Coordinates of C-alpha atoms and ligand atoms in Angstrom, one line a residue:
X1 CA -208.5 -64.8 -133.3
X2 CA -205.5 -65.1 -135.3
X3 CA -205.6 -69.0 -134.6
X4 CA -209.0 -69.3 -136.3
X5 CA -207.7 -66.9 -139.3
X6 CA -204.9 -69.3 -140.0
X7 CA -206.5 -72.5 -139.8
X8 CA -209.0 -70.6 -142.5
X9 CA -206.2 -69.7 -144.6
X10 CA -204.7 -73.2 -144.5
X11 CA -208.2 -74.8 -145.4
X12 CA -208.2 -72.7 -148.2
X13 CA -204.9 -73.3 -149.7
X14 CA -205.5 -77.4 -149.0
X15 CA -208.7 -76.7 -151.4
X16 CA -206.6 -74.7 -154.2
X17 CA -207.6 -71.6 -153.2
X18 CA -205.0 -68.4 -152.7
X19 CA -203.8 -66.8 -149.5
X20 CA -202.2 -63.5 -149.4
X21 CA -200.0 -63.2 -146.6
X22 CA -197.4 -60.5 -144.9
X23 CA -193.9 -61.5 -145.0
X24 CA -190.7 -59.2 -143.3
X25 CA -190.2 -58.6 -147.0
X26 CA -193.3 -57.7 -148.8
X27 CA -197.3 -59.5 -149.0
X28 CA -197.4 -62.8 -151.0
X29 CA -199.4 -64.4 -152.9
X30 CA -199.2 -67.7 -151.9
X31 CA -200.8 -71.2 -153.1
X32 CA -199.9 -75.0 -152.3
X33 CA -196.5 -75.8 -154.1
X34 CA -197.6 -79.1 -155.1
X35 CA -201.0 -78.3 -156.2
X36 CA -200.7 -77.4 -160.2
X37 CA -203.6 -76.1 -160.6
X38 CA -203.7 -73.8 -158.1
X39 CA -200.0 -72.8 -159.2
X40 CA -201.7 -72.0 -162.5
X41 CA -203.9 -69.3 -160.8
X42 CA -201.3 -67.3 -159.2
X43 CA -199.8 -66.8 -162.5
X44 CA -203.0 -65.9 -164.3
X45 CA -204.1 -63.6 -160.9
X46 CA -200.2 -61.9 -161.4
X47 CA -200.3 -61.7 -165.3
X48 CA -197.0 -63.6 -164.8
X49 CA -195.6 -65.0 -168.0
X50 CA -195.0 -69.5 -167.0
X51 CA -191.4 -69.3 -167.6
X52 CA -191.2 -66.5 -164.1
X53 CA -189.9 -69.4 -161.2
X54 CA -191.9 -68.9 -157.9
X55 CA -190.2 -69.0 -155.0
X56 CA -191.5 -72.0 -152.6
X57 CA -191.8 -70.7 -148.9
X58 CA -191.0 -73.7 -145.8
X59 CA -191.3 -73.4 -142.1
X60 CA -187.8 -74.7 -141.1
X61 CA -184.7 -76.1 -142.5
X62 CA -185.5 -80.0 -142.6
X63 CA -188.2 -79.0 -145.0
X64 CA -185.0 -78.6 -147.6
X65 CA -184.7 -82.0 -148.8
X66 CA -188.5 -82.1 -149.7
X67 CA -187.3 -79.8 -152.6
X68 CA -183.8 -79.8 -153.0
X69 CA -181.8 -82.3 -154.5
X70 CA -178.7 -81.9 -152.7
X71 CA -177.5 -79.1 -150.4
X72 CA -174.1 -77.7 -150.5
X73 CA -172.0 -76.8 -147.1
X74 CA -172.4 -73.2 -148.3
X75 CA -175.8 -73.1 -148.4
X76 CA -176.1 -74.7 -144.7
X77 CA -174.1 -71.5 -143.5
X78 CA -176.1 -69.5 -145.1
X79 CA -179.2 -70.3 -143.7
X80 CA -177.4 -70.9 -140.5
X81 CA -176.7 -67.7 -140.3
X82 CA -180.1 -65.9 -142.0
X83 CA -182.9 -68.4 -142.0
X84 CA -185.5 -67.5 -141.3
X85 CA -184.9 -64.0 -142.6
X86 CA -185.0 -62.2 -146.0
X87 CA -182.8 -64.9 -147.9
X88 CA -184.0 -66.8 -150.6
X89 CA -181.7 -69.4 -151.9
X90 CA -181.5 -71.5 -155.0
X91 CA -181.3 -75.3 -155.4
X92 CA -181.1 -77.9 -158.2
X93 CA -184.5 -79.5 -157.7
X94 CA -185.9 -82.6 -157.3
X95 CA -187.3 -84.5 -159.5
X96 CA -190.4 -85.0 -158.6
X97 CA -190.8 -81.1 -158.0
X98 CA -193.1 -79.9 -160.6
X99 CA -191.9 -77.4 -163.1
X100 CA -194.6 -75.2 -163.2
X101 CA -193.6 -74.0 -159.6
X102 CA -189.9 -73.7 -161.2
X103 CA -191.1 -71.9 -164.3
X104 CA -189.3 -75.0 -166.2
X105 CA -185.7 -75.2 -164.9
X106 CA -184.1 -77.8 -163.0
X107 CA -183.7 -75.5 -160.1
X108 CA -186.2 -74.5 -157.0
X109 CA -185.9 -71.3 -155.1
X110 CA -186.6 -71.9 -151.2
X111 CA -187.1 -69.2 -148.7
X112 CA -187.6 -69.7 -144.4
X113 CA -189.8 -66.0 -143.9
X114 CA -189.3 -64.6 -140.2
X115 CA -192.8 -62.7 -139.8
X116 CA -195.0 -64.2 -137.6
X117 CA -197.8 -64.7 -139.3
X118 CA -195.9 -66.6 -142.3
X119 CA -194.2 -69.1 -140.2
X120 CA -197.3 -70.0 -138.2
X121 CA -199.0 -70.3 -141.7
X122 CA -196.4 -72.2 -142.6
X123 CA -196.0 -74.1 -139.4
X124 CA -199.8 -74.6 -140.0
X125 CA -199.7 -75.8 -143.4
X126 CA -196.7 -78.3 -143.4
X127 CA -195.9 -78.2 -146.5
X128 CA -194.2 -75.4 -149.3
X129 CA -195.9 -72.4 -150.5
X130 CA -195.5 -71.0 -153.6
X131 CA -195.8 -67.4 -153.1
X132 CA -194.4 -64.5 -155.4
X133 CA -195.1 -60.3 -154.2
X134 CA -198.9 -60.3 -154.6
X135 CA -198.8 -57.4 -157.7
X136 CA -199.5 -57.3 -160.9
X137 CA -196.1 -58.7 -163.1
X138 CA -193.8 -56.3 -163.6
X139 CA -195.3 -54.0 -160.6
X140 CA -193.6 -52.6 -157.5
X141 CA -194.4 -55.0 -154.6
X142 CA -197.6 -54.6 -152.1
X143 CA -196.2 -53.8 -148.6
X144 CA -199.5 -53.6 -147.0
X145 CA -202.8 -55.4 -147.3
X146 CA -204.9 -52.5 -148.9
X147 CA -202.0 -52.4 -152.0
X148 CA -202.3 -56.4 -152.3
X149 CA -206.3 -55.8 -152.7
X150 CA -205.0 -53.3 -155.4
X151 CA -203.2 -55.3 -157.4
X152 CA -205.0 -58.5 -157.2
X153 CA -208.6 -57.8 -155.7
X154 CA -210.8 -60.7 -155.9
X155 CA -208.8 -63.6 -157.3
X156 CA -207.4 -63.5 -153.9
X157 CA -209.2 -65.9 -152.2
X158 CA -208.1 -64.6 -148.2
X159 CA -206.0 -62.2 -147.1
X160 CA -203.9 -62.1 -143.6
X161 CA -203.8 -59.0 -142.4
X162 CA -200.4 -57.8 -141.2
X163 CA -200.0 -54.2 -141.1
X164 CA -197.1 -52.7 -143.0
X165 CA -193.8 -55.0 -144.0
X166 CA -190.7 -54.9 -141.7
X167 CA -188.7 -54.6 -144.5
X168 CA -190.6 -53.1 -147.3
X169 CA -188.2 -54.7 -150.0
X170 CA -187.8 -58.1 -151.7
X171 CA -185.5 -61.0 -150.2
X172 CA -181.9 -61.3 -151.4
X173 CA -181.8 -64.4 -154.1
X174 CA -178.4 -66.3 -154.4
X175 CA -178.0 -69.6 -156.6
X176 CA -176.4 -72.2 -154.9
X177 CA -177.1 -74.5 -157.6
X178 CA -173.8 -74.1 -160.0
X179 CA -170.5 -74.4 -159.1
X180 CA -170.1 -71.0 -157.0
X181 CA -173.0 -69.2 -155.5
X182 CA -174.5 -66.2 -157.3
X183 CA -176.9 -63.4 -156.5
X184 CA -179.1 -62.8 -158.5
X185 CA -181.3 -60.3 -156.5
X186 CA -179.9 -58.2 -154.1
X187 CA -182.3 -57.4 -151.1
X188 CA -182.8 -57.6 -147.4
X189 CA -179.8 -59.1 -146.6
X190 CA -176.8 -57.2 -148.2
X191 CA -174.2 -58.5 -150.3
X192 CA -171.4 -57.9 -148.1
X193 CA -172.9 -59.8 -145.3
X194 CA -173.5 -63.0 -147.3
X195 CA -170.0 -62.6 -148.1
X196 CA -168.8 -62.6 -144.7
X197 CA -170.2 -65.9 -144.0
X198 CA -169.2 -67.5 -147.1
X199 CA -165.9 -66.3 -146.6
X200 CA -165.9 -65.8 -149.8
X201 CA -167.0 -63.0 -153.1
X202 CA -170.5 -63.5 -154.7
X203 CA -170.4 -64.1 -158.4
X204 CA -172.4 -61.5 -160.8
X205 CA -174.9 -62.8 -162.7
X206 CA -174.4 -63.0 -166.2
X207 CA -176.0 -62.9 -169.4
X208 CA -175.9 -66.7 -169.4
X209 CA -177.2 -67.0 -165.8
X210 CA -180.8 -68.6 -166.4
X211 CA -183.3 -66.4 -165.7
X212 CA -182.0 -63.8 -162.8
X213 CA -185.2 -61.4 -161.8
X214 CA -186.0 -58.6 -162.8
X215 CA -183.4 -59.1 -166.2
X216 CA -185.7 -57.9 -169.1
X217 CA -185.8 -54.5 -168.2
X218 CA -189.1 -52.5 -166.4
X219 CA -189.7 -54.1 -163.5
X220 CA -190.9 -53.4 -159.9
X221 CA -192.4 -50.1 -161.5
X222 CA -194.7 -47.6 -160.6
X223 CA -197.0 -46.5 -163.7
X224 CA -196.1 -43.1 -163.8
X225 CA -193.1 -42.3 -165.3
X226 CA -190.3 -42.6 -163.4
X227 CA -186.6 -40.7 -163.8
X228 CA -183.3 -41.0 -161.6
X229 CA -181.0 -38.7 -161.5
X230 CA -178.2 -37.2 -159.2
X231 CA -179.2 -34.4 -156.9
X232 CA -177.5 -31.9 -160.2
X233 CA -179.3 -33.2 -162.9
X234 CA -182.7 -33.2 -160.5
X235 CA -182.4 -29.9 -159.6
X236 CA -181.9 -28.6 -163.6
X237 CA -184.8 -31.4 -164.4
X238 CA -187.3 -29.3 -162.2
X239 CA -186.5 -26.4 -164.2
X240 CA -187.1 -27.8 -167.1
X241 CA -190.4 -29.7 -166.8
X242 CA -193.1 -29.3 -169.1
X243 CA -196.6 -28.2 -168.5
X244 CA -197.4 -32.2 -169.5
X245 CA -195.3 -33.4 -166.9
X246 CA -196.9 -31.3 -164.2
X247 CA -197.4 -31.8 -161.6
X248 CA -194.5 -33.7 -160.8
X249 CA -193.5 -35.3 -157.5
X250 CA -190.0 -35.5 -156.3
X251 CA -188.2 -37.7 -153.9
X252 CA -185.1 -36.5 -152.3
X253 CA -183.1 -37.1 -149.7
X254 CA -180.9 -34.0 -149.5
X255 CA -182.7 -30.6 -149.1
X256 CA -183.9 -28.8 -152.3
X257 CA -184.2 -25.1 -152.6
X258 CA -187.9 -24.8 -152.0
X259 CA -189.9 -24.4 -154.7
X260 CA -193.0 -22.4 -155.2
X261 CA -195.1 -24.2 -157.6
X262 CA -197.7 -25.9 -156.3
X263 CA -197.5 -28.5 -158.9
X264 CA -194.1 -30.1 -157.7
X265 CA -194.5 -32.1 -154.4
X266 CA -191.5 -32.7 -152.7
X267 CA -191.5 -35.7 -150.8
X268 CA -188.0 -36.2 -147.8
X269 CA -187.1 -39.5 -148.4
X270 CA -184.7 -40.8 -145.0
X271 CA -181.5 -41.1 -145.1
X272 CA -181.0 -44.2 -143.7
X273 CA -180.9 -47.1 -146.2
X274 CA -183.9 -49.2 -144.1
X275 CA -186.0 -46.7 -143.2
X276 CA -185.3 -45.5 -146.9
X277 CA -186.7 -49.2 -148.2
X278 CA -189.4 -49.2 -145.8
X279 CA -191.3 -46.0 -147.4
X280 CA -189.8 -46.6 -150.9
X281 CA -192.5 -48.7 -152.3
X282 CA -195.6 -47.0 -150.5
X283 CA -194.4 -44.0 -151.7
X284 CA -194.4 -45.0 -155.0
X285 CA -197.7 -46.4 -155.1
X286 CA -199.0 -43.7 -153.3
X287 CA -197.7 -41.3 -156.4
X288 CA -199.3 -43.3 -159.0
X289 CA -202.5 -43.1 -157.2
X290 CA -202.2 -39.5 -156.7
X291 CA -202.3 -38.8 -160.5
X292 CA -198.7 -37.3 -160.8
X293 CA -197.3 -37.0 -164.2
X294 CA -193.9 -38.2 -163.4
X295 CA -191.7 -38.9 -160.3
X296 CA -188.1 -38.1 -160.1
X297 CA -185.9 -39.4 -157.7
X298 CA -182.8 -38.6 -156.7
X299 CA -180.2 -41.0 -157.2
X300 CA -178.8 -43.1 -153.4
X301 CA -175.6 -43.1 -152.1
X302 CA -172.8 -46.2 -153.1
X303 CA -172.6 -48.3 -149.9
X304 CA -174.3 -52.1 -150.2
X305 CA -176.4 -51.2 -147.8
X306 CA -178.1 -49.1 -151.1
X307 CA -177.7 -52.7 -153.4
X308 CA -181.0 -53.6 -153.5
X309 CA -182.7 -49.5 -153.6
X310 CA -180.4 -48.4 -156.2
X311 CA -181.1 -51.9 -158.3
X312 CA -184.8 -51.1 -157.9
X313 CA -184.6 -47.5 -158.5
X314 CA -182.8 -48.6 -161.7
X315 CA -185.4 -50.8 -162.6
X316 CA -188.5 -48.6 -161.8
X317 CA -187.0 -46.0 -163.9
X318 CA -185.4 -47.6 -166.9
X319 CA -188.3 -47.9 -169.7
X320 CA -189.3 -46.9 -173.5
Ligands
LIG401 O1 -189.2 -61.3 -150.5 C1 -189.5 -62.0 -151.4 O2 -188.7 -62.8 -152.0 C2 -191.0 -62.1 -151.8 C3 -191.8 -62.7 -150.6 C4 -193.3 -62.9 -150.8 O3 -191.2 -63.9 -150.2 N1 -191.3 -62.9 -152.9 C5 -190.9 -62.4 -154.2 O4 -191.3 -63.3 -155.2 O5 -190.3 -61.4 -154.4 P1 -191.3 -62.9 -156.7 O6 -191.9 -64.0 -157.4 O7 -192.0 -61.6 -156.9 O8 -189.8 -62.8 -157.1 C6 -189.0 -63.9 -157.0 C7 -188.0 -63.9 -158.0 C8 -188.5 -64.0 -159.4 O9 -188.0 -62.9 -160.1 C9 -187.9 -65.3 -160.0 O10 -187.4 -65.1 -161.3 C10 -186.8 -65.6 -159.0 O11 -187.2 -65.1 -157.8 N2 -186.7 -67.1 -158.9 C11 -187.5 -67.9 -158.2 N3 -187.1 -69.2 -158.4 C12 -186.0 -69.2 -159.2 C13 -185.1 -70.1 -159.7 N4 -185.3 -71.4 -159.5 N5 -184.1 -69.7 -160.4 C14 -183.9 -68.4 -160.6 N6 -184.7 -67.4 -160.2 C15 -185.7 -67.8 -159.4
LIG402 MG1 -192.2 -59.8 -157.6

């Protein structure tokens, strides 16, 4: 059955249409890379401001040099060691590349997704597919089929069902297009393992970096408002709430003294950084739809393996 599903969903993306479709990451949104027009109806379907780069999803390596310009050493060890996989690297473009996919820079952003279904899509297909999270701009990330419905409802034009996402949070984006390779999204794949391979550190993104995700502030949020605070200022915050706050849902990961009002859900978040990114998103989602006045969270632990929660805890929370 799936066979007949994905020679549907390639039919539709030759004709201009959109396909969501699971990734190890989270559901995309995809559309032909070359086809502007149909490029112009994921942003309209997202809400996404034009200058927001897509990133343009290949089945395997050799399908680099249909968008890249040139690729450096470093990036061949990189996706040596984590294509396909959660990686999504940065090249200087071709020229021929249009710039609507590239939100009008001179660079492309290129990622080989490991799920199954993606890379026979993709196998199926042949060519790139422009896919961003299939959610509303500036929303937290569909990480199963009913949330891309959600978010997006009829302007997608066929979904590929794919049960939950592997990962549950975005791939890690590093430029290799200047003179030392940057990341400019930490995700699946943590910082310190990139490093390893590159036997070398990972530059920061700066002010002057051109357009690193997620930079204007409120970003892969939830609609209710969202606060993050260590396990102190949590447990005084829960105290102090107001009766326009309530009721009020809190994720933890350290045991609270229970509490016995009925209008504060506590919600055990793991403990373990993976299993912690796979729930982070549905729960969030799951809150907003629940009608709670506000979430707070409790604040992760330092290790890299945290990079990319803490970075969207940070962002989900930081607003007004
Ligand atoms: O895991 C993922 O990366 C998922 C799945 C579907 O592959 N995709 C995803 O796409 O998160 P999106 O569009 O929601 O986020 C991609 C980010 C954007 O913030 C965009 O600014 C950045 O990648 N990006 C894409 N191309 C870029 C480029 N040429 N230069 C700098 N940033 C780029
Ligand atoms: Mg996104």
């Amino acid at each position: 059955m799936i066979t007949q599903e994905i020679e549907k969903a390639v039919q539709i993306l030759r004709n201009g249409g959109l396909v969501a479709f699971p990734t190890e990451t989270v559901y995309g949104l995809g559309a032909d890379a070359c086809n502007e027009a149909a490029l112009q109806k994921v942003f309209k379907a997202k809400n996404r401001p034009a200058q927001h780069p897509l990133i343009v999803h290949i089945a395997r390596f050799e399908q680099v040099t249909d968008w890249a310009l040139e690729i450096p050493p470093q990036a061949i060890k990189l996706a040596d060691a984590f294509w396909p996989g959660p990686l999504t690297l940065i090249f200087k473009k071709k020229p021929e590349v249009s710039t609507i996919v590239t939100g009008g820079q001179a660079s492309i952003g290129l990622r080989i997704p490991k799920h199954e279904i993606a890379q026979r899509l993709l196998q199926a297909f042949n060519s790139g597919i422009a896919a961003p999270s299939a959610n509303q701009f500036t929303r937290v990330s569909p990480t199963h089929s009913e949330a891309v419905l959600e978010e997006l409802g009829d302007q997608v034009d066929y979904l590929l069902e794919g049960g939950r996402c592997e990962l549950g949070l975005e791939s890690t984006i590093i430029d290799m297009s200047g003179s030392k390779p940057t990341l400019l999204r930490p995700g699946g794949i943590h910082k310190q393992a990139i490093e390893d391979v590159l036997g070398a550190r990972l530059l920061q993104p700066t002010t002057m970096t051109p357009r690193a995700p997620g930079m204007h502030l409120l970003h892969y949020a939830p609609r209710t408002i969202t606060h993050l605070l260590s396990y102190q200022a949590l447990t005084e915050q829960v105290n102090k709430l107001k009766a326009q706050d309530l009721p009020a849902i809190l994720l933890t990961r350290s045991p609270l003294s229970p509490n016995k009002l009925s209008t504060i859900k506590q919600i055990n978040m793991p403990t373990q950084a993976k299993a912690y990114a796979r729930e982070l998103y549905h729960t969030l989602r799951s809150a907003d739809k629940e009608g709670y006045k506000c979430i707070l969270i409790e604040d992760v632990p330092d290790g890299v393996e945290w990079d990319a929660i803490r970075d969207r805890l940070h962002k989900a929370s930081c607003r007004r």
